[in-house]
Each structure stands twice: as structure tokens, then as C-alpha cells.
XYZ file of C-alpha atoms in Angstrom:
423
model
C 213.788 200.508 106.035
C 217.309 201.541 105.080
C 218.249 202.605 101.573
C 221.606 202.373 99.852
C 222.076 204.518 96.727
C 224.942 203.243 94.577
C 226.510 206.064 92.570
C 226.403 209.712 93.642
C 226.495 211.547 90.332
C 223.889 213.663 88.567
C 221.211 211.003 89.163
C 222.215 209.378 92.434
C 222.848 212.405 94.626
C 219.483 214.170 94.104
C 217.725 210.845 94.729
C 219.794 210.030 97.821
C 219.154 213.513 99.189
C 215.430 213.053 98.639
C 215.331 209.621 100.289
C 217.366 211.036 103.162
C 214.565 213.451 104.054
C 212.438 210.477 105.127
C 214.651 207.405 105.522
C 218.041 206.363 106.771
C 220.035 206.534 103.541
C 223.616 205.658 102.629
C 225.045 207.222 99.501
C 227.837 205.017 98.155
C 230.406 205.963 95.525
C 233.823 204.498 94.675
C 235.179 208.011 94.017
C 236.757 209.019 97.339
C 237.135 212.660 96.280
C 233.449 212.837 95.413
C 232.473 211.382 98.789
C 234.818 213.799 100.586
C 233.271 216.873 98.953
C 229.754 215.645 99.690
C 230.603 215.041 103.343
C 231.552 218.720 103.487
C 228.174 219.640 102.014
C 229.455 220.624 98.579
C 228.085 219.319 95.273
C 230.318 220.139 92.285
C 227.619 218.986 89.840
C 225.378 221.790 91.160
C 222.366 219.458 91.044
C 221.726 219.846 94.782
C 222.218 223.258 96.324
C 224.759 223.133 99.127
C 222.406 224.481 101.796
C 219.808 221.853 100.811
C 222.397 219.069 100.905
C 223.706 220.162 104.290
C 220.258 219.963 105.901
C 219.999 216.237 105.197
C 223.609 215.106 105.788
C 224.476 213.111 108.887
C 227.894 212.147 110.268
C 227.080 208.631 111.459
C 225.642 205.589 109.731
C 222.684 204.951 112.028
C 218.981 204.233 111.599
C 217.878 207.869 111.896
C 216.669 209.583 108.752
C 219.295 211.487 106.816
C 222.056 210.907 104.277
C 225.414 209.356 105.142
C 227.990 209.292 102.323
C 230.670 206.619 102.062
C 233.083 204.814 99.743
C 233.300 201.746 101.999
C 231.183 198.691 101.216
C 230.724 197.861 104.890
C 228.534 200.939 105.277
C 225.839 199.515 102.985
C 225.763 196.034 104.548
C 222.646 196.688 106.640
C 220.551 198.280 103.866
C 217.490 196.399 102.664
C 216.823 198.505 99.555
C 219.623 199.163 97.059
C 219.156 201.716 94.265
C 221.755 201.550 91.464
C 222.257 204.865 89.633
C 225.485 204.359 87.693
C 226.028 205.662 84.131
C 225.486 203.543 81.020
C 227.711 204.989 78.267
C 228.640 203.761 74.797
C 232.132 203.053 73.446
C 233.834 204.737 70.491
C 231.859 202.493 68.148
C 228.573 203.448 69.863
C 228.128 200.018 71.429
C 226.585 199.857 74.923
C 229.070 199.625 77.798
C 227.533 197.745 80.730
C 230.719 197.588 82.820
C 229.495 200.119 85.434
C 226.319 198.054 85.885
C 228.281 194.819 86.248
C 230.675 196.354 88.788
C 227.902 197.952 90.854
C 225.949 194.682 90.780
C 229.020 192.907 92.164
C 229.240 195.512 94.925
C 225.597 195.024 95.878
C 225.800 191.250 95.482
C 228.588 191.131 98.071
C 226.270 192.538 100.759
C 222.915 191.184 99.534
C 220.729 189.435 102.120
C 217.502 187.464 102.052
C 214.495 189.712 101.507
C 216.487 192.608 100.022
C 215.285 194.514 96.956
C 217.686 195.914 94.332
C 216.310 198.704 92.148
C 218.072 199.805 88.971
C 217.663 203.332 87.571
C 220.309 203.259 84.831
C 219.018 203.583 81.270
C 219.313 200.272 79.414
C 217.702 198.312 76.614
C 214.803 196.019 77.600
C 216.064 192.905 79.336
C 219.324 194.154 80.842
C 218.107 194.234 84.446
C 216.915 190.618 84.540
C 219.232 189.101 81.925
C 222.513 190.874 82.707
C 222.382 192.305 86.239
C 220.435 189.595 88.082
C 222.916 186.796 87.177
C 225.721 188.900 88.663
C 223.729 189.413 91.874
C 223.030 185.659 92.089
C 226.631 184.656 91.379
C 228.197 186.994 93.931
C 225.583 186.629 96.683
C 224.795 182.929 96.297
C 221.102 183.836 96.684
C 218.215 182.934 94.380
C 216.372 185.545 92.345
C 212.687 186.008 93.234
C 213.117 183.557 96.097
C 215.754 185.105 98.368
C 216.005 188.588 96.847
C 213.977 190.685 94.412
C 214.617 193.343 91.801
C 212.908 196.540 90.684
C 213.401 199.107 87.971
C 212.601 202.831 87.990
C 214.229 204.753 85.142
C 215.878 208.020 86.089
C 214.308 211.196 84.777
C 216.857 213.736 85.963
C 217.265 216.803 83.741
C 220.725 218.248 84.589
C 220.695 221.963 85.348
C 216.891 222.116 85.590
C 215.905 223.717 88.895
C 212.200 223.621 88.079
C 211.726 219.933 87.238
C 213.641 218.418 90.151
C 213.508 214.710 90.976
C 210.529 214.921 93.337
C 208.514 216.914 90.780
C 208.842 214.419 87.905
C 206.443 211.469 87.764
C 208.312 208.204 88.289
C 207.790 204.952 86.398
C 208.269 201.891 88.610
C 208.318 198.109 88.157
C 209.166 194.947 90.069
C 210.270 191.394 89.320
C 207.096 190.098 90.995
C 203.707 191.794 91.463
C 204.341 192.155 95.184
C 207.820 193.603 94.599
C 206.350 196.061 92.118
C 203.954 197.318 94.774
C 206.791 197.731 97.278
C 209.007 199.591 94.810
C 206.110 201.809 93.780
C 205.229 202.566 97.404
C 208.830 203.490 98.181
C 209.016 206.077 95.393
C 205.455 207.295 95.990
C 206.449 208.171 99.546
C 208.894 210.842 98.319
C 207.901 211.736 94.730
C 205.391 214.593 94.835
C 204.415 214.159 91.173
C 203.302 210.574 91.738
C 204.252 207.236 90.191
C 203.196 204.882 87.404
C 203.546 201.166 88.124
C 204.424 199.362 84.889
C 203.379 195.702 84.500
C 206.927 194.387 84.013
C 210.533 195.515 84.303
C 211.010 195.181 80.535
C 208.104 197.560 79.927
C 209.679 200.145 82.255
C 213.088 199.723 80.599
C 211.532 200.154 77.153
C 209.547 203.219 78.229
C 212.722 204.987 79.304
C 214.779 204.200 76.235
C 212.043 205.347 73.813
C 211.596 208.656 75.652
C 215.049 209.772 74.585
C 214.942 208.040 71.202
C 211.786 210.004 70.373
C 213.456 213.309 71.285
C 216.553 212.354 69.303
C 214.520 211.649 66.155
C 212.546 214.895 66.481
C 215.712 216.952 66.910
C 217.268 215.170 63.919
C 214.246 216.240 61.868
C 214.646 219.929 62.709
C 218.427 219.675 62.221
C 217.754 218.419 58.697
C 215.263 221.247 58.184
C 217.934 223.729 59.288
C 220.320 222.396 56.655
C 217.652 222.677 53.960
C 216.479 226.145 54.964
C 220.061 227.423 55.139
C 220.489 226.407 51.487
C 217.300 228.348 50.718
C 218.482 231.380 52.726
C 215.504 231.060 55.097
C 215.827 231.672 58.846
C 214.995 228.347 60.519
C 214.011 230.005 63.796
C 211.468 232.161 61.961
C 210.001 229.065 60.302
C 209.688 227.206 63.598
C 208.083 230.223 65.245
C 205.514 230.456 62.491
C 204.779 226.720 62.510
C 204.540 226.797 66.289
C 201.369 228.860 66.105
C 199.489 225.598 65.439
C 198.346 224.011 68.704
C 199.766 220.534 68.025
C 203.128 221.503 66.507
C 206.001 220.036 68.537
C 208.453 222.823 69.550
C 211.809 221.154 68.874
C 214.818 223.240 67.898
C 217.987 222.409 65.934
C 221.240 221.964 67.804
C 224.082 219.763 68.972
C 222.729 216.612 70.635
C 225.049 215.485 73.414
C 224.784 214.506 77.043
C 224.320 211.192 78.773
C 220.771 210.476 77.543
C 219.531 211.653 74.153
C 222.873 211.195 72.416
C 223.426 207.718 73.921
C 220.193 205.873 74.719
C 219.021 205.283 71.116
C 222.127 203.167 70.562
C 221.008 200.860 73.385
C 217.673 200.203 71.716
C 219.316 199.842 68.296
C 221.826 197.325 69.662
C 219.089 195.099 71.074
C 217.051 195.345 67.876
C 220.049 194.293 65.784
C 220.692 191.321 68.077
C 217.145 190.214 67.290
C 217.758 190.523 63.562
C 216.018 193.853 62.960
C 217.802 196.890 61.540
C 216.258 200.068 63.054
C 216.379 202.503 60.162
C 214.718 205.601 61.653
C 216.530 205.418 65.004
C 219.981 205.054 63.439
C 219.237 207.645 60.732
C 218.421 210.156 63.471
C 221.633 209.303 65.270
C 223.741 209.677 62.128
C 222.268 213.063 61.333
C 222.653 214.405 64.865
C 226.200 213.067 65.137
C 227.065 214.918 61.930
C 226.103 218.354 63.254
C 229.510 219.163 64.745
C 231.157 218.885 61.323
C 228.278 220.841 59.746
C 228.605 223.753 62.187
C 232.375 223.889 61.645
C 231.965 223.966 57.851
C 229.328 226.728 58.082
C 231.657 228.842 60.233
C 234.495 228.383 57.738
C 232.197 229.393 54.848
C 231.261 232.567 56.715
C 234.922 233.369 57.306
C 235.769 232.884 53.632
C 232.858 235.083 52.568
C 234.280 237.802 54.833
C 237.775 237.439 53.325
C 239.182 235.994 56.562
C 242.179 233.710 56.111
C 241.107 230.386 57.577
C 244.416 228.680 58.259
C 245.914 230.187 61.393
C 242.729 232.055 62.241
C 241.641 232.467 65.874
C 238.132 231.479 66.963
C 236.438 231.996 70.327
C 234.163 229.103 71.289
C 231.520 230.200 73.792
C 230.526 227.157 75.829
C 231.607 223.525 76.066
C 229.033 221.792 78.277
C 226.362 219.656 76.629
C 223.591 222.071 77.683
C 223.133 225.562 79.092
C 223.616 226.606 82.725
C 225.026 223.243 83.733
C 228.618 222.020 84.367
C 228.027 218.619 82.728
C 230.477 217.952 79.869
C 229.626 214.276 79.338
C 229.341 213.436 75.640
C 229.253 217.108 74.678
C 229.180 217.576 70.920
C 230.871 220.974 71.103
C 234.142 219.008 71.074
C 233.198 217.789 67.580
C 232.954 221.400 66.394
C 236.343 222.158 67.958
C 237.899 219.072 66.363
C 236.701 219.919 62.856
C 237.711 223.575 63.148
C 241.212 222.513 64.165
C 241.384 220.306 61.070
C 241.191 223.544 59.036
C 244.269 224.821 60.864
C 242.236 227.117 63.088
C 243.256 227.949 66.661
C 240.290 227.598 69.011
C 239.994 229.288 72.424
C 237.284 227.745 74.603
C 235.541 229.860 77.231
C 232.971 228.334 79.556
C 232.407 229.681 83.093
C 230.547 226.501 84.131
C 233.166 223.843 83.461
C 235.876 222.218 85.544
C 239.074 222.940 83.594
C 240.860 219.836 84.904
C 237.929 217.590 84.016
C 237.877 218.916 80.448
C 241.613 218.376 80.122
C 241.341 214.811 81.456
C 238.252 213.850 79.453
C 238.974 215.503 76.105
C 242.592 216.675 76.197
C 241.403 220.250 75.616
C 242.471 223.481 77.276
C 239.385 225.442 78.309
C 239.020 228.600 80.379
C 236.485 229.656 82.993
C 237.473 233.321 82.778
C 236.631 235.559 79.832
C 239.570 236.124 77.453
C 240.991 239.551 76.727
C 241.901 239.014 73.063
C 239.987 239.629 69.835
C 239.084 236.863 67.380
C 238.370 236.279 63.705
C 235.171 234.422 64.561
C 232.959 233.767 67.559
C 230.867 230.599 67.860
C 228.030 230.720 70.381
C 227.763 226.989 71.110
C 226.000 226.849 74.500
C 223.326 229.276 75.709
C 224.733 229.967 79.170
C 223.069 232.971 80.804
C 226.454 234.687 81.081
C 226.831 234.805 77.285
C 223.538 236.631 76.762
C 224.923 239.452 78.884
C 228.271 239.700 77.071
C 229.174 242.458 74.635
C 230.576 240.319 71.819
C 231.930 243.370 69.993
C 234.724 243.486 72.581
C 236.043 240.151 71.292
C 235.694 240.748 67.550
C 238.471 241.757 65.179
C 237.629 244.249 62.423
C 235.855 241.820 60.074
C 235.040 238.979 62.489
C 231.946 236.814 62.071
C 229.538 235.497 64.717
C 227.813 232.138 64.356
C 224.932 231.364 66.730
C 224.431 227.602 67.135
C 221.602 228.103 69.622
C 219.779 230.764 67.621
C 219.121 232.968 70.651
C 221.546 235.879 70.274
C 220.073 239.246 69.452
C 221.824 241.885 67.429
C 224.262 241.397 64.559
C 224.721 237.676 63.905
C 226.276 236.456 60.662
C 225.020 232.883 60.756
C 222.648 230.618 62.707
C 221.950 226.919 62.794
């Protein structure tokens, strides 16, 4: 058994590392710089600790267990299991973008052999694996689906930045294009996943299970975001309300906030797109998305109101934005909604300084056209917005960065001491 993992990002690398502890594994990525850093035993995503990565790396592509990283297609030619872990984003109109899946399927199709199994982990709407990816594999390889090669699906459950719930400690859903393939896919994951597996009856069931996981969270967060807006109008502390309600055993502990990232802020659109193609308009799913997507503008307007109430001139004011990543203690800036807050503040003529010790400054500049800093500034500001709950910010003395009548707005609702506004 030899495994090829296609895509070495937040999902692919932890999985490839895990497979490499037991099988001969090739991690493939088209990004040469990414492959080069991994070959040196360094992971810039911080998902796999460098010392852990280095213990499983090998320098040659042989049949011994371990992980060999490459950007050359020839190095995955002799694999018999291929696991595709590429991203599935949406475009500016929130329509699913399947291009990475098509391209990776072409890559695998070019080396596909009789008896091989291709497993997809990317989050999609039900039907994509068999209706979109399989035809590409057939066209490029010239092989017949479920005759010459087979397909599986096992949705990723990576939680970026979470060092407690790592890939091997999260139960894995599995599925196959035939009953026998399902058993093989399930056995493969069961051999490395400590938490166990759940074999779904079909690939579509597994695809649907994944996409509703994040849609459910999105809707629940939208609910508490709406509550926050209502309670703010009533001058009630939302965090106090949630703490009180949380004393009931079956109350779900969701908190208000900015919903970004590659999963919760994206996946509901995949399910909505498929529903609309079938003639059904998903009201609750899209309502949740609209509300959560509006929170950047809401936070910006609340900050401006606080500034006006403190007699701070808004136009030309200076604001310090603490955090840019989509979640705390993680360098991932994909689909971060903090940029929405920055955008709307700038529309008021405000100058925004972004400080985030976790980010890659060049990546932020390339992805969003924003200047961000990894070192703490030395200036004072008219307002401070605590956007991401990085551990470093909880240890900061914010008074050092405040002008005489500055205001502090806590998006995450976790700061202690004198805070002028919370979400």
C-alpha cells in the first residue's frame, strides 16, 4: 500500500504526516516553495509541529513507511491510494469554485491505474465527487469508474490551531463508490485514526453530513449574532445573558462573532447552490449567511458610534486593530472577516493599523492588499478593536496604546477591565 496525498495545506499535511507513520506516503503539492519548506521540516501553517514532522520525513521515494514531499507528478505514479485535500472556496458572488478539484482530479487521472482508489476529502455539496470529479478521472485516465478504478469520500474535520483535537483524535466519516470500496476506505482510515470511523452507506450521504455540520454551526452563530444586536439596543450585556442561559443542561454554548475561515463561512453556500439548482430556495441557510456576512459592517458602525459618544473626531482618526486571522492562535487568514471591519472603518475616513503576531505579512499583502504588522506598534490610538482572541492580546496592557479619550471595543467579549463596547 502506497498513499499519495494531493495538497499539503491545513488539511493535507496533518493527514499525510499521520499516514506516514504507518505507510509509504507521498505528499504532493504544486507549490514548490511549500514543498521546499516541508522538506526542511518546517510547517508555516503551524498545524504540525516541526519536531513531529521531522520524525516522519524521508529523503527518498521508496516503499518504506514515512513521508516524502514532492511537486513532481512522477513521484505519485506508483501510489495505489490517492487522497485529494485541496480547498473548495467560493467566488465573489459566493458561488462554489470547483477549479482546484478539477485540476487535482486531472493530476490524479494522469497517473491512475487499474485497481487504484481515489479518496476525496474536500468539502462539497452532495454529488460533486461522483458527478464532477469522477468524469475528469475517467476522461484523463481512459479507465472506467467502478470497473478499473474506485472512489471514496472522507470529509476533512481539521480544526486549524486546535492542538487538542488533532486529526487522529477526531472520528472520521468514510464512504466508498461500492460496498467493497467503502470497507477498504474505512479500514485505511481506521488503521490510523484513534477516535474511530463511521462508514456511511453512500458517498452522497458522507458529502451531505460534512456540509450540514458547518451549516448548522453557521445558523447557530447567526442566531446569537442577532441576539447581540438586539441586546445591544436594550443595553444588556450579551455575554452575561449567554452565561445565564448556559446554566441549563441542554443550552447550546454558541457565541457571537465574525464568521470567517474556509469552512463555516463557505460551506453553507455549497449546499444552498445545489438546493437552488433543484428548484428549492433555502431560506434559513441563506438568512444565516446574510446575517453573519453583515457583522463586519455592524462592528465598524458600533465602533464609530462609541467614538462619537466620546467626542472623538471620526474622519482622520487612528484605530488599532488587534488581530486579522479568522480565529485565535492560528496563522490562517483565509476568508477572514476582520478585513470587512477594516474596509468599513476606512470608508469613514479612518486610518487603521493592523497588528497580528501570527500572520505572514507578505501573504496578507498579496491576499487582501493590506499592510499588517507582526510587531506591536509604539503609537497611541483613538480606538482599539480587539478582533481576534490571540493569547498575546490577553497579556497586553492596552492603556499603553490609548490616547486620552480612546475607546476599546471587544469583538470577542473576553477582555477584562475597562471595555467601552462588546459584540
